[in-house]
Amino acid sequence: MAKERVLLLDTTLRDGEQSAGIGMTGVEKMEIARQLQKMQVDIIEAGFAASSPGDFESLSNIAKEIEGPIIASLARAVADDVDQAARAVEHSKRPRIHVFLSSSEIHQMHQLRKNREEVMEMAVRSVERAKGYCDDVEFSPMDATRTNPEYLFHMLEEVIKAGATTINIPDTVGYAIPSATGFGQLLKDVQANVKGIEDVVLSVHCHNDLGLAVANSLIAVEFGARQVEGCINGIGERAGNASIEEIIMGLDTRKDHFGIEINADTTQIYSASRMVSRITGMAVQANKAIVGENAFRHASGIHQDGVLKNRSTYEVMQPERVGVPGNTLVLGKLSGRAGLQSRLEDLGYTLSREDLAKVFESFKVLADKKREVTDRDLEILMDEEKRTATEPISYTLAHVQFTGGDQGIPTATVKLIGPDGESITDACTGNGPVDAVCNAIDRAIGTESKLVDFNVQAVTEGIDSQGTVTIRIEKDGRHYTGRGADTDIIVASAKAYLSAVNRQLASDEESDVPALGSTPD
Ligand code: KIV
Ligand code: ZN
C-alpha cells in the first residue's frame, strides 16, 4: 500500500518576514523562492499581497516564474484582500488564496471587536469570494488553539461548505502541548466533529513561543495532519515558526515511526538555511538542530573515537543528507575557478559565467590577504558582491578615514559617490569611531536616522580575519538592516551603515504593512 504523504508549506517569505527587524527586497524573495523550488517544497506562501505594493509585486513575480510548487498569498477575510491576493497569484500555474480570520474569543473581543456571528459571516463570505477566483483555497482560524471547540468546529464546517480545500489549524501563540491529550486531541476532535473534513487537507501552523513548534507539528502528523507549515531556520513572528528543516528531517529520519512520505529534496536544506540567514541577517545559533554550525561536529574524545570508527555511533543522519558541504577542498590563492564554483554551489549560490568571473576576481584579492578562504569568508564575499549588484544603491562608499584614540576627538571623513556619479566628501565628530562614521555619512547625504543595533562579528579566527558588521537603523518607526565586511572594522561599519541608509532611501515610497489581525474599516 502506498504511504500517505505530508505536504510541506513554506512560509519563510510571509510569516518569516514578520520576524522583528527584518525586511526582504523583491530580489531577495525571488532568490529564496528559487531555492525553495529546488528544495521541492509543495507550497510556497510567497507573501501577503494586500500588505504593501512591494509585497504584491514580489508575489506576482514569483507566481509568474516559479513552477512546481503551489504559490499562495495570504489574505485577511475582507473583499479587498482576497481580490488583491487573487490578482497577485493569477499567473501561477498553481495558485492558492489563503484566507485567515481570528476564531478565539480573545481575538474577536479585543482585536476584531466583532461578535461571533459577524465573524462567521466574514469567514464564509471571504472563502466564497476566494473560490470565485481559484479552486485552491486555504482557511485558517487564527488562534485556533485558544478557541472554543464547538465554535471552531462550526466555523470549519461552514468554510468547507463555502469551498475551502485546506483547513489549517494555527497555534498562533505557541500555546499547544505536544501530547495525545493536548494538540493531538484537538486534531482528533476536529476530524470527529467537522463534517466534510475528510474531503479537505488538514494542516497545522505552529509557533514557537514555548519552544514546542516542531514537536506540535510532528504530533499533528501522527494525529492526521497532512500539511505542515514552517519557515527555514524557524524564523517568524516573535519566537518564530516551526523550523521546516527540523520537521522535514524528523519525518525523513524517523520514517520508521511516522510511515509518511514527503517530497522535499533534503540535500537543499543547508543551502536554503545559509541563504535565509544571509539575506535576513538573522544568525543561526551554533547548536541549532540540522543546520547549526555544530550540528555535525563532534568535540569530546569519546564521541570522536566513535565517529571515526563508524559515523552512526553518534549521528542519526548524515550531514550529506541535508547538504552540509564535505569541506574536503581547502580554498586559497592557488585555487581555481572550478574549485570556487563547486564550493559556492554547496553554499547555495548558482552563478552565471560572468558573475563567476567577477567573484573570482574578488576571491583572488581576498586569498592574497588570507591563508585560507573559508565558507564564511565566501558567504561574506558573496554578500558584498550581491550588495553592490542588487541593493537599491543610491550612494557607494569610496573612502573612509578615521582619527581618534583615547585623547583626541573621534572624527571621521567619508567620501561617497552619489546617485549621479558625483563625489561628496564630508567629515563629522562623534562619541566614538562608529558614531563619527555614521554622523559623517548622514551629513554627506543629508539624512538622519537612529542607530538601534550594532553587531560586529569576527568571521574566522586569526589575525587575518574579516569582520562583519550588521547595523539596524530606525527611521519613522521602520527598521532597516545593513551589512558590511572588511578586514578593517571602521570600513565595515561605514559599509553597513550606508547599506542600511540605501535601503531606507529606496523604501521611502512603500506603504506601511497593516497589522495582521486588523481589518480595514
Ligand atoms: O500564526 C498564524 O495564525 C498565522 C495565520 C495567518 C495562518 O500566521
Ligand atoms: Zn503564523
Coordinates of C-alpha atoms and ligand atoms in Angstrom, one line a residue:
M1 CA 0.0 0.0 0.0
A2 CA 1.3 3.4 -0.9
K3 CA 2.4 5.5 2.0
E4 CA 0.4 8.7 2.8
R5 CA 2.1 12.0 2.0
V6 CA 2.5 15.1 4.1
L7 CA 2.6 18.4 2.1
L8 CA 5.1 21.0 3.2
L9 CA 4.1 24.6 3.1
D10 CA 7.0 27.0 3.5
T11 CA 6.1 30.5 4.8
T12 CA 9.5 32.0 5.1
L13 CA 8.6 34.7 2.7
R14 CA 5.4 35.6 4.6
D15 CA 5.4 34.6 8.3
G16 CA 9.2 34.5 8.2
E17 CA 9.3 38.1 7.0
Q18 CA 7.2 39.1 10.0
S19 CA 10.3 38.4 12.2
A20 CA 11.1 41.6 14.1
G21 CA 13.7 43.7 12.4
I22 CA 13.9 42.0 9.0
G23 CA 12.7 43.0 5.6
M24 CA 13.5 41.4 2.3
T25 CA 13.6 43.0 -1.1
G26 CA 11.8 41.6 -4.1
V27 CA 15.1 40.3 -5.5
E28 CA 15.9 38.6 -2.2
K29 CA 12.5 37.0 -2.0
M30 CA 12.9 35.7 -5.5
E31 CA 16.2 34.2 -4.7
I32 CA 14.7 32.3 -1.7
A33 CA 11.7 31.2 -3.8
R34 CA 14.1 29.7 -6.3
Q35 CA 15.9 27.8 -3.6
L36 CA 12.6 26.6 -2.1
Q37 CA 11.7 25.4 -5.6
K38 CA 15.0 23.4 -5.7
M39 CA 14.1 22.0 -2.3
Q40 CA 10.8 20.9 -3.7
V41 CA 8.5 22.1 -1.0
D42 CA 4.9 21.6 -2.1
I43 CA 3.6 25.1 -1.4
I44 CA 5.4 28.5 -1.1
E45 CA 3.4 31.1 0.7
A46 CA 5.2 33.9 -1.0
G47 CA 3.7 36.9 0.7
F48 CA 0.6 38.8 1.8
A49 CA -0.5 40.7 -1.3
A50 CA -2.5 43.4 0.4
S51 CA 0.2 44.3 2.9
S52 CA 2.2 46.6 0.6
P53 CA 2.7 47.3 -3.1
G54 CA 6.2 45.8 -2.8
D55 CA 4.9 42.5 -1.4
F56 CA 2.2 42.4 -4.2
E57 CA 4.9 42.9 -6.8
S58 CA 7.3 40.3 -5.5
L59 CA 4.4 37.8 -5.1
S60 CA 3.3 38.2 -8.6
N61 CA 6.8 37.9 -9.9
I62 CA 7.3 34.7 -8.0
A63 CA 3.9 33.5 -9.2
K64 CA 5.0 34.1 -12.8
E65 CA 8.4 32.5 -12.6
I66 CA 8.3 29.6 -10.1
E67 CA 6.8 26.4 -11.4
G68 CA 6.3 23.2 -9.5
P69 CA 5.2 24.4 -6.0
I70 CA 1.8 25.9 -5.4
I71 CA 2.2 29.7 -4.9
A72 CA 0.0 31.1 -2.1
S73 CA -0.9 34.6 -1.0
L74 CA -2.2 35.3 2.5
A75 CA -5.4 37.5 2.7
R76 CA -7.4 38.8 5.6
A77 CA -11.1 37.9 5.4
V78 CA -12.1 41.0 3.6
A79 CA -13.0 41.5 0.0
D80 CA -10.2 43.8 -1.0
D81 CA -7.5 41.5 0.5
V82 CA -9.0 38.5 -1.3
D83 CA -9.1 40.4 -4.6
Q84 CA -5.5 41.5 -4.3
A85 CA -4.3 38.0 -3.3
A86 CA -6.1 36.6 -6.4
R87 CA -4.5 39.2 -8.7
A88 CA -1.1 38.6 -7.2
V89 CA -1.1 34.8 -7.9
E90 CA -3.2 34.8 -11.0
H91 CA -0.2 34.0 -13.3
S92 CA 0.8 31.0 -11.2
K93 CA 0.1 27.6 -12.8
R94 CA -1.0 26.5 -9.3
P95 CA -2.4 29.5 -7.4
R96 CA -3.7 29.4 -3.8
I97 CA -5.5 32.0 -1.7
H98 CA -5.0 31.6 2.0
V99 CA -7.7 33.4 4.0
F100 CA -7.4 33.8 7.7
L101 CA -9.6 35.2 10.4
S102 CA -9.5 35.1 14.2
S103 CA -11.7 32.5 15.8
S104 CA -10.9 32.9 19.5
E105 CA -13.0 35.0 21.8
I106 CA -9.9 36.9 23.0
H107 CA -9.1 38.0 19.4
Q108 CA -12.7 38.6 18.5
M109 CA -13.4 40.7 21.5
H110 CA -10.2 42.7 21.8
Q111 CA -8.9 42.9 18.3
L112 CA -11.6 42.4 15.8
R113 CA -14.3 43.9 18.0
K114 CA -17.0 41.9 16.3
N115 CA -19.3 39.3 17.6
R116 CA -19.2 35.6 16.7
E117 CA -21.9 35.7 14.2
E118 CA -20.4 38.6 12.3
V119 CA -17.0 36.9 12.2
M120 CA -18.6 33.6 11.0
E121 CA -20.3 35.6 8.2
M122 CA -17.0 37.2 7.2
A123 CA -15.2 33.8 7.1
V124 CA -17.8 32.3 4.8
R125 CA -18.1 35.3 2.5
S126 CA -14.4 35.6 2.0
V127 CA -13.9 31.9 1.3
E128 CA -16.7 32.1 -1.2
R129 CA -15.1 35.1 -2.8
A130 CA -11.7 33.4 -3.0
K131 CA -13.3 30.4 -4.5
G132 CA -14.6 32.6 -7.3
Y133 CA -11.0 33.2 -8.3
C134 CA -9.3 29.9 -7.7
D135 CA -10.1 26.3 -6.7
D136 CA -7.4 26.0 -4.2
V137 CA -8.4 27.9 -1.0
E138 CA -6.9 27.5 2.4
F139 CA -8.6 28.8 5.5
S140 CA -7.0 29.5 8.9
P141 CA -9.0 30.2 12.1
M142 CA -6.3 32.3 13.8
D143 CA -5.6 31.5 17.4
A144 CA -7.4 28.1 16.9
T145 CA -5.8 26.5 19.9
R146 CA -7.4 29.0 22.3
T147 CA -10.8 28.9 20.5
N148 CA -14.0 27.4 22.0
P149 CA -14.0 24.0 20.3
E150 CA -17.7 24.0 19.4
Y151 CA -17.4 27.4 17.7
L152 CA -14.2 26.2 15.9
F153 CA -15.9 23.1 14.5
H154 CA -18.9 25.1 13.3
M155 CA -16.7 27.7 11.6
L156 CA -14.6 25.0 9.9
E157 CA -17.7 23.2 8.7
E158 CA -19.1 26.4 7.2
V159 CA -15.9 27.3 5.4
I160 CA -15.6 23.8 4.0
K161 CA -19.2 24.2 2.7
A162 CA -18.1 27.6 1.2
G163 CA -15.3 25.8 -0.7
A164 CA -12.1 25.7 1.4
T165 CA -9.9 22.9 0.3
T166 CA -7.3 23.1 3.0
I167 CA -8.1 23.6 6.7
N168 CA -5.2 24.9 8.7
I169 CA -5.1 24.8 12.5
P170 CA -2.8 27.6 13.6
D171 CA -1.3 27.5 17.0
T172 CA -0.8 31.3 16.6
V173 CA 0.6 32.0 20.0
G174 CA 2.5 28.8 20.6
Y175 CA 0.2 27.6 23.3
A176 CA -0.4 24.0 22.4
I177 CA 1.1 21.0 24.2
P178 CA 2.5 18.2 22.0
S179 CA 0.7 15.2 23.5
A180 CA -2.1 12.9 22.7
T181 CA -4.3 14.8 25.2
G182 CA -3.1 18.2 24.0
F183 CA -2.7 19.2 20.3
G184 CA -3.2 15.6 19.3
Q185 CA -6.6 15.6 20.9
L186 CA -7.6 18.8 19.2
L187 CA -6.8 17.3 15.8
K188 CA -8.7 14.2 16.6
D189 CA -11.7 16.3 17.7
V190 CA -11.6 18.3 14.5
Q191 CA -11.7 15.2 12.5
A192 CA -14.5 13.7 14.6
N193 CA -16.7 16.8 14.7
V194 CA -16.3 18.7 11.4
K195 CA -18.5 17.4 8.6
G196 CA -16.6 17.3 5.3
I197 CA -13.1 17.4 6.9
E198 CA -12.3 14.1 5.3
D199 CA -12.6 15.8 1.8
V200 CA -10.0 18.5 2.6
V201 CA -6.4 18.6 3.6
L202 CA -5.9 19.1 7.3
S203 CA -2.9 21.4 8.0
V204 CA -1.1 22.8 11.1
H205 CA 0.9 26.0 11.6
C206 CA 2.7 26.1 14.9
H207 CA 4.5 29.0 16.6
N208 CA 7.4 28.5 18.9
D209 CA 6.6 30.6 22.0
L210 CA 7.1 27.7 24.3
G211 CA 9.8 26.1 22.1
L212 CA 7.3 23.4 21.1
A213 CA 6.5 24.3 17.5
V214 CA 8.3 21.4 15.8
A215 CA 7.1 18.9 18.5
N216 CA 3.5 20.1 17.9
S217 CA 3.9 19.8 14.1
L218 CA 5.1 16.3 14.4
I219 CA 2.5 15.1 16.8
A220 CA -0.1 16.7 14.5
V221 CA 1.1 14.4 11.7
E222 CA 0.6 11.4 14.0
F223 CA -2.9 12.6 14.5
G224 CA -3.9 13.1 10.9
A225 CA -2.4 16.4 9.7
R226 CA -1.4 16.1 6.0
Q227 CA 0.1 19.5 5.5
V228 CA 2.6 21.2 7.8
E229 CA 3.7 24.8 7.7
G230 CA 7.0 26.2 8.8
C231 CA 9.9 28.5 8.0
I232 CA 13.5 28.0 7.2
N233 CA 15.6 28.4 10.3
G234 CA 12.4 28.7 12.3
I235 CA 12.2 32.5 11.7
G236 CA 8.9 34.3 12.1
E237 CA 6.7 36.3 14.3
R238 CA 8.1 36.6 18.0
A239 CA 9.9 33.3 18.8
G240 CA 9.3 32.2 15.3
N241 CA 7.5 29.4 13.4
A242 CA 8.3 25.7 13.4
S243 CA 11.6 25.1 11.6
I244 CA 10.7 23.5 8.4
E245 CA 14.1 21.8 8.1
E246 CA 13.6 20.1 11.5
I247 CA 10.1 18.9 10.5
I248 CA 11.5 17.5 7.2
M249 CA 14.4 15.8 8.8
G250 CA 12.2 14.4 11.6
L251 CA 9.8 12.9 9.1
D252 CA 12.7 11.7 6.9
T253 CA 15.0 10.3 9.6
R254 CA 12.1 8.6 11.5
K255 CA 10.2 7.3 8.5
D256 CA 10.1 4.1 10.5
H257 CA 8.0 5.8 13.1
F258 CA 5.8 8.1 11.0
G259 CA 5.4 5.9 7.9
I260 CA 4.9 9.0 5.9
E261 CA 6.2 10.2 2.5
I262 CA 7.4 13.8 1.9
N263 CA 8.5 15.3 -1.4
A264 CA 11.4 17.5 -0.3
D265 CA 14.9 17.3 -1.6
T266 CA 16.7 17.2 1.8
T267 CA 20.1 17.9 0.3
Q268 CA 19.0 21.5 -0.5
I269 CA 18.3 22.3 3.2
Y270 CA 21.7 23.6 4.2
S271 CA 21.9 26.0 1.2
A272 CA 18.4 27.3 2.0
S273 CA 19.4 27.8 5.6
R274 CA 22.6 29.7 4.7
M275 CA 20.7 31.8 2.2
V276 CA 17.9 32.8 4.6
S277 CA 20.4 33.7 7.3
R278 CA 22.5 35.7 4.9
I279 CA 19.5 37.6 3.4
T280 CA 17.7 38.3 6.7
G281 CA 20.8 39.0 8.8
M282 CA 19.5 36.5 11.4
A283 CA 22.3 34.3 12.5
V284 CA 21.7 30.6 13.1
Q285 CA 22.7 29.5 16.6
A286 CA 25.7 27.1 16.5
N287 CA 23.8 24.3 18.3
K288 CA 20.6 24.6 16.1
A289 CA 19.4 21.2 15.1
I290 CA 20.1 20.2 11.4
V291 CA 21.7 23.5 10.2
G292 CA 23.7 24.9 13.2
E293 CA 27.5 25.1 12.8
N294 CA 27.9 22.4 15.4
A295 CA 25.1 20.1 14.3
F296 CA 27.6 17.6 12.8
R297 CA 30.7 18.4 14.8
H298 CA 32.0 16.1 17.5
A299 CA 34.1 17.5 20.2
S300 CA 34.6 15.1 23.0
G301 CA 37.3 12.4 22.7
I302 CA 34.8 9.5 23.2
H303 CA 32.4 10.8 20.6
Q304 CA 35.3 11.5 18.1
D305 CA 36.6 8.0 18.6
G306 CA 33.1 6.5 18.0
V307 CA 32.5 8.6 14.8
L308 CA 35.9 7.7 13.4
K309 CA 35.1 4.0 13.8
N310 CA 31.5 4.4 12.5
R311 CA 29.6 7.6 12.0
S312 CA 26.3 6.1 13.0
T313 CA 27.6 5.8 16.6
Y314 CA 26.8 9.5 17.2
E315 CA 25.0 10.7 14.1
V316 CA 21.3 9.9 13.4
M317 CA 21.5 11.3 9.9
Q318 CA 24.4 12.0 7.7
P319 CA 25.4 15.6 7.0
E320 CA 25.3 15.0 3.3
R321 CA 21.6 14.2 3.6
V322 CA 21.0 17.8 4.5
G323 CA 23.6 19.1 2.1
V324 CA 26.3 20.1 4.5
P325 CA 29.4 20.5 2.4
G326 CA 32.1 18.0 2.9
N327 CA 34.8 20.6 3.3
T328 CA 37.5 18.5 1.8
L329 CA 38.7 21.2 -0.5
V330 CA 40.8 24.0 1.0
L331 CA 40.4 27.2 -0.9
G332 CA 43.3 29.6 -1.1
K333 CA 45.3 31.7 -3.5
L334 CA 46.2 28.7 -5.6
S335 CA 42.6 27.6 -6.1
G336 CA 41.0 27.8 -9.5
R337 CA 37.6 28.9 -10.8
A338 CA 36.2 25.3 -10.8
G339 CA 37.0 24.8 -7.1
L340 CA 35.5 28.1 -6.2
Q341 CA 32.3 27.4 -8.2
S342 CA 31.8 24.0 -6.7
R343 CA 32.1 25.4 -3.1
L344 CA 29.8 28.2 -3.9
E345 CA 27.2 25.8 -5.2
D346 CA 27.5 23.8 -2.0
L347 CA 26.7 27.0 -0.2
G348 CA 23.6 27.7 -2.3
Y349 CA 24.9 30.1 -4.9
T350 CA 24.3 29.5 -8.6
L351 CA 26.3 31.9 -10.7
S352 CA 26.3 32.8 -14.4
R353 CA 29.7 32.6 -16.1
E354 CA 30.1 36.4 -16.0
D355 CA 29.2 36.6 -12.3
L356 CA 31.6 33.8 -11.5
A357 CA 34.4 35.7 -13.3
K358 CA 33.6 38.8 -11.2
V359 CA 33.5 36.9 -8.0
F360 CA 36.7 35.0 -8.9
E361 CA 38.5 38.4 -9.1
S362 CA 37.3 39.4 -5.6
F363 CA 38.2 35.9 -4.3
K364 CA 41.8 36.3 -5.6
V365 CA 42.1 39.7 -3.8
L366 CA 40.9 38.1 -0.6
A367 CA 43.0 35.0 -1.0
D368 CA 46.1 37.2 -1.3
K369 CA 45.3 38.6 2.2
K370 CA 44.3 35.3 3.8
R371 CA 46.0 32.0 4.1
E372 CA 42.8 30.0 3.8
V373 CA 39.4 31.2 2.4
T374 CA 36.7 29.6 4.5
D375 CA 33.0 29.1 3.8
R376 CA 32.2 32.1 6.0
D377 CA 34.6 34.2 4.0
L378 CA 32.9 33.2 0.8
E379 CA 29.5 34.0 2.2
I380 CA 30.7 37.4 3.1
L381 CA 32.3 37.9 -0.2
M382 CA 29.1 36.9 -2.0
D383 CA 27.2 39.2 0.3
E384 CA 29.3 42.1 -0.7
E385 CA 29.1 41.2 -4.4
K386 CA 25.3 40.9 -4.1
R387 CA 25.0 44.1 -2.1
T388 CA 26.7 46.1 -4.8
A389 CA 24.9 44.3 -7.6
T390 CA 21.3 44.2 -6.3
E391 CA 20.9 46.6 -3.4
P392 CA 18.9 49.7 -4.1
I393 CA 22.1 51.7 -4.2
S394 CA 21.9 55.5 -4.2
Y395 CA 25.3 56.0 -2.6
T396 CA 28.5 54.0 -2.5
L397 CA 31.5 54.3 -0.3
A398 CA 34.7 55.4 -2.0
H399 CA 36.8 56.1 1.1
V400 CA 36.6 56.4 4.9
Q401 CA 39.2 57.7 7.2
F402 CA 39.2 57.9 11.0
T403 CA 41.2 59.8 13.6
G404 CA 40.7 59.4 17.3
G405 CA 42.4 57.4 20.1
D406 CA 41.9 57.9 23.8
Q407 CA 42.9 61.6 23.8
G408 CA 41.6 63.0 20.5
I409 CA 38.0 63.7 19.5
P410 CA 36.8 60.9 17.3
T411 CA 36.5 62.3 13.8
A412 CA 35.6 60.5 10.5
T413 CA 35.9 61.7 7.0
V414 CA 33.9 59.9 4.2
K415 CA 33.9 60.2 0.5
L416 CA 30.8 58.9 -1.2
I417 CA 29.7 58.6 -4.8
G418 CA 26.2 59.8 -5.2
P419 CA 23.3 58.7 -7.5
D420 CA 24.6 60.7 -10.4
G421 CA 28.2 59.8 -10.0
E422 CA 29.0 63.0 -8.1
S423 CA 31.6 62.7 -5.3
I424 CA 30.7 64.0 -1.9
T425 CA 33.2 64.4 0.9
D426 CA 32.2 65.3 4.5
A427 CA 33.5 64.9 8.0
C428 CA 32.0 64.8 11.4
T429 CA 32.8 64.0 15.0
G430 CA 31.1 61.5 17.3
N431 CA 31.1 59.7 20.6
G432 CA 33.3 57.1 19.2
P433 CA 34.6 55.8 15.8
V434 CA 31.3 54.2 14.7
D435 CA 29.2 57.2 15.8
A436 CA 31.6 59.5 13.9
V437 CA 31.4 57.5 10.8
C438 CA 27.6 57.3 10.8
N439 CA 27.4 61.1 11.5
A440 CA 29.7 61.8 8.6
I441 CA 27.6 59.7 6.3
D442 CA 24.4 61.4 7.5
R443 CA 26.0 64.8 6.9
A444 CA 27.2 63.9 3.4
I445 CA 23.8 62.6 2.3
G446 CA 21.6 65.0 4.4
T447 CA 19.7 62.2 6.2
E448 CA 19.3 61.3 9.8
S449 CA 18.4 58.0 11.3
K450 CA 18.7 56.4 14.7
L451 CA 21.2 53.5 15.1
V452 CA 19.3 50.8 17.1
D453 CA 21.6 47.9 16.8
F454 CA 25.2 47.4 16.1
N455 CA 26.8 44.0 15.9
V456 CA 30.3 43.1 15.0
Q457 CA 31.5 39.5 14.3
A458 CA 34.9 38.2 13.5
V459 CA 34.2 35.8 10.7
T460 CA 37.0 33.4 11.3
E461 CA 39.7 33.0 13.9
G462 CA 43.1 34.6 13.4
I463 CA 44.8 37.9 12.8
D464 CA 43.8 37.9 9.1
S465 CA 40.1 37.5 10.0
Q466 CA 37.4 39.5 8.2
G467 CA 34.8 41.3 10.4
T468 CA 31.2 41.6 9.5
V469 CA 29.2 44.5 10.9
T470 CA 25.4 44.3 11.0
I471 CA 23.7 47.6 11.7
R472 CA 20.0 48.3 12.2
I473 CA 18.7 51.8 11.9
E474 CA 15.2 53.2 12.6
K475 CA 13.5 55.9 10.6
D476 CA 9.9 56.9 11.1
G477 CA 9.2 53.7 13.1
R478 CA 10.6 51.3 10.5
H479 CA 13.7 49.3 10.7
Y480 CA 16.4 48.8 8.0
T481 CA 19.3 46.4 8.2
G482 CA 22.6 46.8 6.6
R483 CA 25.7 44.7 6.5
G484 CA 29.3 45.3 5.6
A485 CA 32.5 43.3 5.7
D486 CA 36.2 44.2 5.7
T487 CA 39.4 43.4 7.5
D488 CA 39.1 46.9 9.0
I489 CA 36.1 47.3 11.3
I490 CA 35.6 51.0 10.7
V491 CA 35.4 50.4 7.0
A492 CA 33.0 47.5 7.6
S493 CA 30.8 49.8 9.8
A494 CA 30.7 52.5 7.2
K495 CA 29.6 50.0 4.5
A496 CA 27.0 48.6 6.8
Y497 CA 25.5 51.9 7.8
L498 CA 25.5 53.1 4.2
S499 CA 23.8 49.9 3.1
A500 CA 21.0 50.4 5.7
V501 CA 20.6 54.0 4.6
N502 CA 20.4 53.0 1.0
R503 CA 17.6 50.5 1.9
Q504 CA 15.8 53.2 3.8
L505 CA 16.0 55.7 0.9
A506 CA 14.7 53.0 -1.5
S507 CA 11.7 52.0 0.5
D508 CA 10.5 55.5 1.2
E509 CA 7.7 55.1 -1.4
E510 CA 6.4 51.8 0.0
S511 CA 3.4 52.0 2.2
D512 CA 3.2 50.5 5.7
V513 CA 2.4 46.9 6.4
P514 CA -1.0 46.6 8.1
A515 CA -1.3 44.6 11.3
L516 CA -2.2 41.0 10.6
G517 CA -5.2 40.9 12.9
S518 CA -6.6 44.1 11.8
T519 CA -9.4 44.5 9.4
P520 CA -9.8 47.7 7.4
D521 CA -12.8 49.9 8.3
Ligands
KIV1 O1 0.1 32.3 13.1 C1 -0.9 32.4 12.5 O2 -2.1 32.3 13.0 C2 -0.8 32.8 11.1 C3 -2.0 32.7 10.2 C4 -2.2 33.9 9.4 C5 -2.0 31.4 9.5 O3 0.3 33.1 10.6
ZN2 ZN 1.9 32.4 11.9

